[in-house]
Tab-separated table of C-alpha atoms in Angstrom:
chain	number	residue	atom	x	y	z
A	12	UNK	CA	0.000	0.000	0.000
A	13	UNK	CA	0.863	3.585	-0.578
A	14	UNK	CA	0.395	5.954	2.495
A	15	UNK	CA	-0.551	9.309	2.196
A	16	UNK	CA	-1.009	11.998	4.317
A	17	UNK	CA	-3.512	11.653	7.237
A	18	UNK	CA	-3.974	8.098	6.147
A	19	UNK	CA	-3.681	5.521	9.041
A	20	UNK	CA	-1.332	3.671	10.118
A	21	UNK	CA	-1.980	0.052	10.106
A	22	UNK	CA	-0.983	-1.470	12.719
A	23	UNK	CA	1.386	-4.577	12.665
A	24	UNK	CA	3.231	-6.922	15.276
A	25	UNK	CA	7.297	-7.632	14.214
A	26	UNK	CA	10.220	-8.494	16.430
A	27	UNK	CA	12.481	-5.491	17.771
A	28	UNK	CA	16.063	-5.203	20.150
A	29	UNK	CA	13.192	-4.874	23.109
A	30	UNK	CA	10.892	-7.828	22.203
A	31	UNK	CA	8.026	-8.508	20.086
A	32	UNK	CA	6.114	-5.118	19.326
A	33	UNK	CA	2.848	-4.311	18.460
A	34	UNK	CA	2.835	-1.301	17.202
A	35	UNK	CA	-0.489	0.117	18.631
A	36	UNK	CA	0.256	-1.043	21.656
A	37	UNK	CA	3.495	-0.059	22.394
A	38	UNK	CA	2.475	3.676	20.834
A	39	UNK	CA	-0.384	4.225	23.347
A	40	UNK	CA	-1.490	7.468	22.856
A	41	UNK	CA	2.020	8.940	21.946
A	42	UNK	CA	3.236	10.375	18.957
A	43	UNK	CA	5.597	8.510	16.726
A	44	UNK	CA	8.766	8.967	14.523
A	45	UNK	CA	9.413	6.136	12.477
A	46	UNK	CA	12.429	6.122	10.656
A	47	UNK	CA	13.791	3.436	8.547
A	48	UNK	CA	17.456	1.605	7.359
A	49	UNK	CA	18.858	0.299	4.354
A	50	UNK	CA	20.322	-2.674	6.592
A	51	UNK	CA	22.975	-2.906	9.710
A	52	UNK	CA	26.316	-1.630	9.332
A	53	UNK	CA	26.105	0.777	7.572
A	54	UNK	CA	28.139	3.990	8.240
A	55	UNK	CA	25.424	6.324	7.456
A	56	UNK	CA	23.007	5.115	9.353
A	57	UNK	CA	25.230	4.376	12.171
A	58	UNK	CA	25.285	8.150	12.547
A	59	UNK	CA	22.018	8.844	12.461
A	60	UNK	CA	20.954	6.093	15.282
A	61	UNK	CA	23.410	7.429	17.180
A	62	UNK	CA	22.534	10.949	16.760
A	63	UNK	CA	18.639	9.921	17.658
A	64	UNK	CA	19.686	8.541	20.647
A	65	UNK	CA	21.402	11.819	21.811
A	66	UNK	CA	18.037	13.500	20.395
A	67	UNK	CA	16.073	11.714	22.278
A	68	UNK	CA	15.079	13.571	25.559
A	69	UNK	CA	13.830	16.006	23.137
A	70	UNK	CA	11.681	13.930	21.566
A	71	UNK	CA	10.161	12.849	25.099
A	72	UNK	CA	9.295	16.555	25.880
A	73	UNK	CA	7.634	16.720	23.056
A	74	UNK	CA	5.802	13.283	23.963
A	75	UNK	CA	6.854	11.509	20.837
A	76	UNK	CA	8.374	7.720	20.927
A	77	UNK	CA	11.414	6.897	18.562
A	78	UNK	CA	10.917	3.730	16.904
A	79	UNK	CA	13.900	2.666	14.306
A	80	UNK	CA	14.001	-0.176	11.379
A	81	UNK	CA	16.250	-1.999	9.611
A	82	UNK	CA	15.635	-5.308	7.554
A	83	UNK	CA	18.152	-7.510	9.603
A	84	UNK	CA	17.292	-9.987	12.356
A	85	UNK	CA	17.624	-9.198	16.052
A	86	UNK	CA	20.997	-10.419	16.374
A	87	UNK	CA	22.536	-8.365	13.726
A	88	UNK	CA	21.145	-5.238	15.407
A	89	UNK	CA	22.382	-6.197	18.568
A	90	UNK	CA	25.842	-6.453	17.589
A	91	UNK	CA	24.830	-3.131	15.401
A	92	UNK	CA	23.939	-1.443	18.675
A	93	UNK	CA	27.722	-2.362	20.146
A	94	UNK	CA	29.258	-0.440	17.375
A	95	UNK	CA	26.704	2.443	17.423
A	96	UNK	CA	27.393	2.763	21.103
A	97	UNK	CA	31.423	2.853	20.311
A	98	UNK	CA	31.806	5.200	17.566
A	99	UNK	CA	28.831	7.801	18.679
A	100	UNK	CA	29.133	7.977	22.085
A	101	UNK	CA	25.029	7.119	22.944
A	102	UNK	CA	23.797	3.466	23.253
A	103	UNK	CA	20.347	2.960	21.243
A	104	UNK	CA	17.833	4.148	24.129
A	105	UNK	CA	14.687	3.131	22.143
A	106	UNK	CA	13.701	0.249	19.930
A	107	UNK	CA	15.145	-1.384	16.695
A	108	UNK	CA	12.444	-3.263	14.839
A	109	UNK	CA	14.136	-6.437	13.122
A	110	UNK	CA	12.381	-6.649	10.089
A	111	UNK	CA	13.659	-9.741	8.688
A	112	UNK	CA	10.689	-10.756	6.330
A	113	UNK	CA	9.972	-7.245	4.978
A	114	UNK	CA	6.508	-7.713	6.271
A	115	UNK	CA	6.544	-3.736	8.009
A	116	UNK	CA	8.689	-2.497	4.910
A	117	UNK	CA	5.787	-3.661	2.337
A	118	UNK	CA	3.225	-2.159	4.952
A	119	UNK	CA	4.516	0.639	5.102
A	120	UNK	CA	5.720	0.849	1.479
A	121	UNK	CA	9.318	1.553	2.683
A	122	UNK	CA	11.634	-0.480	-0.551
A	123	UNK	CA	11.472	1.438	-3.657
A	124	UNK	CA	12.257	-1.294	-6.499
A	125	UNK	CA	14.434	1.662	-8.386
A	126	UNK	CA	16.484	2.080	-5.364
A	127	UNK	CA	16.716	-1.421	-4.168
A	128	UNK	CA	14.212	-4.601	-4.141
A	129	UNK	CA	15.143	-5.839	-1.081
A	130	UNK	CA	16.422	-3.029	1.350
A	131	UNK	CA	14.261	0.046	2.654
A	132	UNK	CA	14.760	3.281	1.785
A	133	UNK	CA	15.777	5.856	4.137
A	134	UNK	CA	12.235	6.851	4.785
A	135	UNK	CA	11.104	9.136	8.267
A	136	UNK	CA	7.175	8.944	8.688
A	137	UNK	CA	5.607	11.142	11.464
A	138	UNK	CA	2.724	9.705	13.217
A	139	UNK	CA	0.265	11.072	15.663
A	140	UNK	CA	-1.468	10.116	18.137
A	141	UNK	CA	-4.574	9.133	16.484
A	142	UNK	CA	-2.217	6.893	14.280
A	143	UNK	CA	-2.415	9.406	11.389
A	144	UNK	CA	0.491	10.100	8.899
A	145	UNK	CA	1.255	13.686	9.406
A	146	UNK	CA	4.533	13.745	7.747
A	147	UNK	CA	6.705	11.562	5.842
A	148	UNK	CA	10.351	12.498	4.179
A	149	UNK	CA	12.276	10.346	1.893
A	150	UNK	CA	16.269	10.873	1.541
A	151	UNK	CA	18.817	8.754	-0.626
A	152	UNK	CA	21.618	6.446	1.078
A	153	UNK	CA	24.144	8.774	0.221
A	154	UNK	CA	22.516	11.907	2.876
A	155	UNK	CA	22.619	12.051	6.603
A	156	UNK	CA	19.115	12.846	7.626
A	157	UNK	CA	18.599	16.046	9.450
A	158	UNK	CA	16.811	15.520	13.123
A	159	UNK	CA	17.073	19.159	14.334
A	160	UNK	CA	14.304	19.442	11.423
A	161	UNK	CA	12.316	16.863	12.286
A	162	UNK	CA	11.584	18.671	15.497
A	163	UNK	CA	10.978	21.846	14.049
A	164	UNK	CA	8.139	19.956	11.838
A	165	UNK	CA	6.780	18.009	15.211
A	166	UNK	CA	6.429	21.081	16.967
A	167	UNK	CA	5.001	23.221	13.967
A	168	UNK	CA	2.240	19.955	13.679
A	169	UNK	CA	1.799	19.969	17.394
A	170	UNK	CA	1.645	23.367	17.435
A	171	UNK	CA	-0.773	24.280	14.495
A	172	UNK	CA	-2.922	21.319	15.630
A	173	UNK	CA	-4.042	23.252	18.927
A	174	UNK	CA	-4.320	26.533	17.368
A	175	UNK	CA	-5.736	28.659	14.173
A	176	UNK	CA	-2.359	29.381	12.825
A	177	UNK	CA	0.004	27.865	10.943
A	178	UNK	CA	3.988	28.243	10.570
A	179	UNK	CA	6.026	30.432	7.511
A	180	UNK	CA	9.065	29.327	6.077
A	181	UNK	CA	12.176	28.395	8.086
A	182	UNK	CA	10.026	28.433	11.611
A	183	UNK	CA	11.728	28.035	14.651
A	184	UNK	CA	10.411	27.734	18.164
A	185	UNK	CA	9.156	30.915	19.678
A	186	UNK	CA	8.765	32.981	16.836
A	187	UNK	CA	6.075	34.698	14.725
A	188	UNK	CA	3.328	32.503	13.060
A	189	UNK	CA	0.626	33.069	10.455
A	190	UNK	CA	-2.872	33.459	11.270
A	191	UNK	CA	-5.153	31.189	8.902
A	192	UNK	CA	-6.600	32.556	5.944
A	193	UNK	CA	-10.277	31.185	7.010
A	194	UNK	CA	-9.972	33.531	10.247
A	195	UNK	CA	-11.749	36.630	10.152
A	196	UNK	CA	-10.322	40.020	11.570
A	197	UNK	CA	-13.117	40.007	14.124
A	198	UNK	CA	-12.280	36.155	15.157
A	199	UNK	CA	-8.631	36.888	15.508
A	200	UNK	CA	-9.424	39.627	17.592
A	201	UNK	CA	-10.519	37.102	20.024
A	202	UNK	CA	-7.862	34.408	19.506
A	203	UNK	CA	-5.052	36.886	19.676
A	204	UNK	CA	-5.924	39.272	21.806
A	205	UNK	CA	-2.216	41.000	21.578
A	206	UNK	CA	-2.745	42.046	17.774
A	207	UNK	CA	-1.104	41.413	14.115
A	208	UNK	CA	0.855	43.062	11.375
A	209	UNK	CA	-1.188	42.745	8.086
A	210	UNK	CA	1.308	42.184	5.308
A	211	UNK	CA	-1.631	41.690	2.827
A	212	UNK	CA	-5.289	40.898	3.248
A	213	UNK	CA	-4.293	36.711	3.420
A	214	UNK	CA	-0.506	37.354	5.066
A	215	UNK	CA	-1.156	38.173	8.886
A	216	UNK	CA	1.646	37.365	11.413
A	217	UNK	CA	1.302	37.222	14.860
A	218	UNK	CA	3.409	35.960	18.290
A	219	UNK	CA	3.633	32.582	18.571
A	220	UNK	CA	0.404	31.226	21.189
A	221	UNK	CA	2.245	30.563	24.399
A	222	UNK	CA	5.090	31.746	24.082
A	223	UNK	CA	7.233	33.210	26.299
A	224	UNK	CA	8.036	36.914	25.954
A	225	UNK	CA	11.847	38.571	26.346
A	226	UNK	CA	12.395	39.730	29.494
């Protein structure tokens, strides 16, 4: 199958370094960032499990569970994990599904024959907690993925998700947003109560809902 945006997840049960998981089950109610391997040992990906790990008290704030995937058994990622703890300084702190039959891969529509028939591409999907897709980013085996960004997207979904606004280019924590074309002047007077700068008629930027001002 072919996910799209705001489709849901299926769910699906497949071994992992901590066990059998069931993916429903061992999501709860959290949010999820899925991100997926070619296979073990290799030096790419070494660096980016290692760099998740380090990453991953901020994903916890945010209240979103790290779940990683490669197509070797649980073995191979356990002597994976030995090197990923030498040469990045972090040992894996959440779970490495071991997806041995390509069973989540073809779920989840993670190999891309072009790239390779039998090894997943370097895929991140973003999953909330209603088991929606709310993001999903592809990258070749050549590029280091980027998970500073990924946390700029959670908390741009997180945040536009509670409130009418949503977040212009190169958003960061704590700054300006847009208010939503479909709210009227008179609305926004009510759901930001400390004003806007019209840039035109549809661009209206206002302080980011909750945040903290400068002392």
């Amino acid at each position: 199958m072919s996910l799209k945006l705001s489709d849901t997840v299926p769910n699906f049960v497949q071994d992992s370094t901590e066990g059998k998981l069931d993916f429903y089950e061992w999501a709860g109610d959290s949010w999820v960032i899925l991100f997926s391997h070619p296979k073990d040992y290799t030096p790419v990906c070494t660096t980016e499990l290692g760099a998740v790990a380090r990453l991953k008290p901020e994903f916890d704030k945010r209240g979103v569970k790290v779940l990683g995937l490669s197509v070797d058994p649980v073995d191979s990622h356990h002597g994976w994990a030995k090197d990923i703890a030498e040469t990045q300084g972090t040992a894996l702190n959440y779970p490495l599904i071991a997806d041995h039959d390509r069973s989540v891969a073809t779920t989840l529509d993670l190999i891309h024959p072009n790239a390779s028939d039998t090894n997943t591409v370097r895929t991140v999907l973003v999953i909330d907690s209603a088991k929606k897709l709310r993001m999903t980013l592809t990258y070749p085996a050549s590029t280091g993925r980027n998970f500073p960004e990924l946390l700029r997207v959670i908390d741009s979904l997180q945040l536009t998700d509670n409130h009418k606004v949503a977040t212009p280019s190169d958003w960061k924590q704590g700054e300006d947003v847009i208010i939503v074309p479909s709210v009227s002047d008179e609305e926004a007077k009510k759901l930001f109560p400390d004003g806007w700068t019209t840039h035109k008629p549809y661009l209206r930027t206002t302080r980011q809902p909750g945040a903290k001002t400068a002392a």
